[in-house]
XYZ file of C-alpha atoms in Angstrom:
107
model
C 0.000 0.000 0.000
C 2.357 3.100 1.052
C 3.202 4.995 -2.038
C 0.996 3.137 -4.553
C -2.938 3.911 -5.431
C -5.678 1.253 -3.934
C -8.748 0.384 -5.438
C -11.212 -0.120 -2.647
C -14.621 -1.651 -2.403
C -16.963 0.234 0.058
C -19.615 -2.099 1.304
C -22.156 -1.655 3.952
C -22.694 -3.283 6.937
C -19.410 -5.566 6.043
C -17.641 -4.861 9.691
C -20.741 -6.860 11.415
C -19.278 -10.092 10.300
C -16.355 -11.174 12.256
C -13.606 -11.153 10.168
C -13.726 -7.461 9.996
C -13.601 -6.706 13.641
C -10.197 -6.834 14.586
C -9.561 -5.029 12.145
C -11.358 -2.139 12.477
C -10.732 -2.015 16.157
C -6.808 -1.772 14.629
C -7.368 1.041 12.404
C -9.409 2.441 15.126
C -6.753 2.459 17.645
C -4.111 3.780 15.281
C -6.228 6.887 15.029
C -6.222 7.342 18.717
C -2.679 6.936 18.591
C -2.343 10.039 16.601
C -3.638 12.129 19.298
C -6.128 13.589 16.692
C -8.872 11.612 16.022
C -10.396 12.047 19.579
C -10.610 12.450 22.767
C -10.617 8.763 23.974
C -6.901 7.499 24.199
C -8.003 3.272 23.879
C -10.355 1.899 21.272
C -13.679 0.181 22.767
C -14.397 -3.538 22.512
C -16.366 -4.743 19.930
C -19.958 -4.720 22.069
C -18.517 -1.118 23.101
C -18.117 -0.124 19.382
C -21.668 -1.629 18.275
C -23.646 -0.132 21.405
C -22.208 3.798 20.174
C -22.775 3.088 16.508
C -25.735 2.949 14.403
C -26.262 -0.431 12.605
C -27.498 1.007 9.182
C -24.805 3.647 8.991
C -21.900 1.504 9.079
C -19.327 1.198 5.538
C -15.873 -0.602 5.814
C -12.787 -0.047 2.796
C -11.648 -2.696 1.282
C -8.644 -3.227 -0.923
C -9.776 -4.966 -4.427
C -6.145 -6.859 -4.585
C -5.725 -8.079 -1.265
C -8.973 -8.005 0.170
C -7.177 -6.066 3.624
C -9.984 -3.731 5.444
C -7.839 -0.257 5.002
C -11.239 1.860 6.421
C -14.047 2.114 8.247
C -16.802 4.522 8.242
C -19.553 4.760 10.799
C -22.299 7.295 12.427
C -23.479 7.837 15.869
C -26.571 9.822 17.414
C -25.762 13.270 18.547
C -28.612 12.607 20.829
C -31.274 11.070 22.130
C -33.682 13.711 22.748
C -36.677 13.770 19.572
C -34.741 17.439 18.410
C -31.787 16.054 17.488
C -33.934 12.831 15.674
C -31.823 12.127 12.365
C -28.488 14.143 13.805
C -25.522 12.010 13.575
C -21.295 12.591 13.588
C -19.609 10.661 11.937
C -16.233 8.603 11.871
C -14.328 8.007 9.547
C -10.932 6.276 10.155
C -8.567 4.949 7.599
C -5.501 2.386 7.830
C -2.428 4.402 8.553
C -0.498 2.520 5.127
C -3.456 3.362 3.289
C -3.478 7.293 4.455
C -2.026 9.337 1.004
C 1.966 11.050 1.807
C 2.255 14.898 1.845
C 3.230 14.400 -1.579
C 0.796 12.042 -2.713
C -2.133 14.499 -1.195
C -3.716 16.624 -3.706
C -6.778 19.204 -2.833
């Protein structure tokens, strides 16, 4: 992956199954290890991930060649009072091998 293009798949709902987990959970804590993603310092377990995530808004990245999970993609309520109904944030984290270079980075 570092310093080469990846085709990824984007499927939804694919980090339910089991073979995904650990994975995300990995990508998850190497964003916390940045000191930038968050506040929290130690990725949850799974049941801890699934309990602060919405089931339906859930995508994982996938690379076409190899089949690795290099992302994950997921939304949370804001709230649970009936205003904020439909109000999510969202979280996007992506393997730090498949993050582009300073140079590979365009705007």
């Amino acid at each position: 992956m570092p310093g080469q293009s990846v085709d990824v798949v984007i499927s939804n709902c694919v980090i339910n199954l089991s073979d995904d987990k650990a994975a995300v959970l990995a990508i998850y804590q190497a964003g916390l290890d940045t000191g930038q993603a968050s506040f929290e310092t130690v990725a949850p377990s799974w049941e801890g991930f699934e309990a602060g995530k919405l089931p339906h808004l859930r995508l994982v990245a996938v690379d076409t060649e190899t089949g690795e999970v290099v992302g994950w993609a997921a939304a949370s309520p804001v709230s649970s009072r009936p205003v904020y109904a439909g109000v999510v944030e969202h979280s996007v984290y992506v393997h730090p091998a498949a993050r582009p270079t300073a140079s590979a980075a365009r705007c």
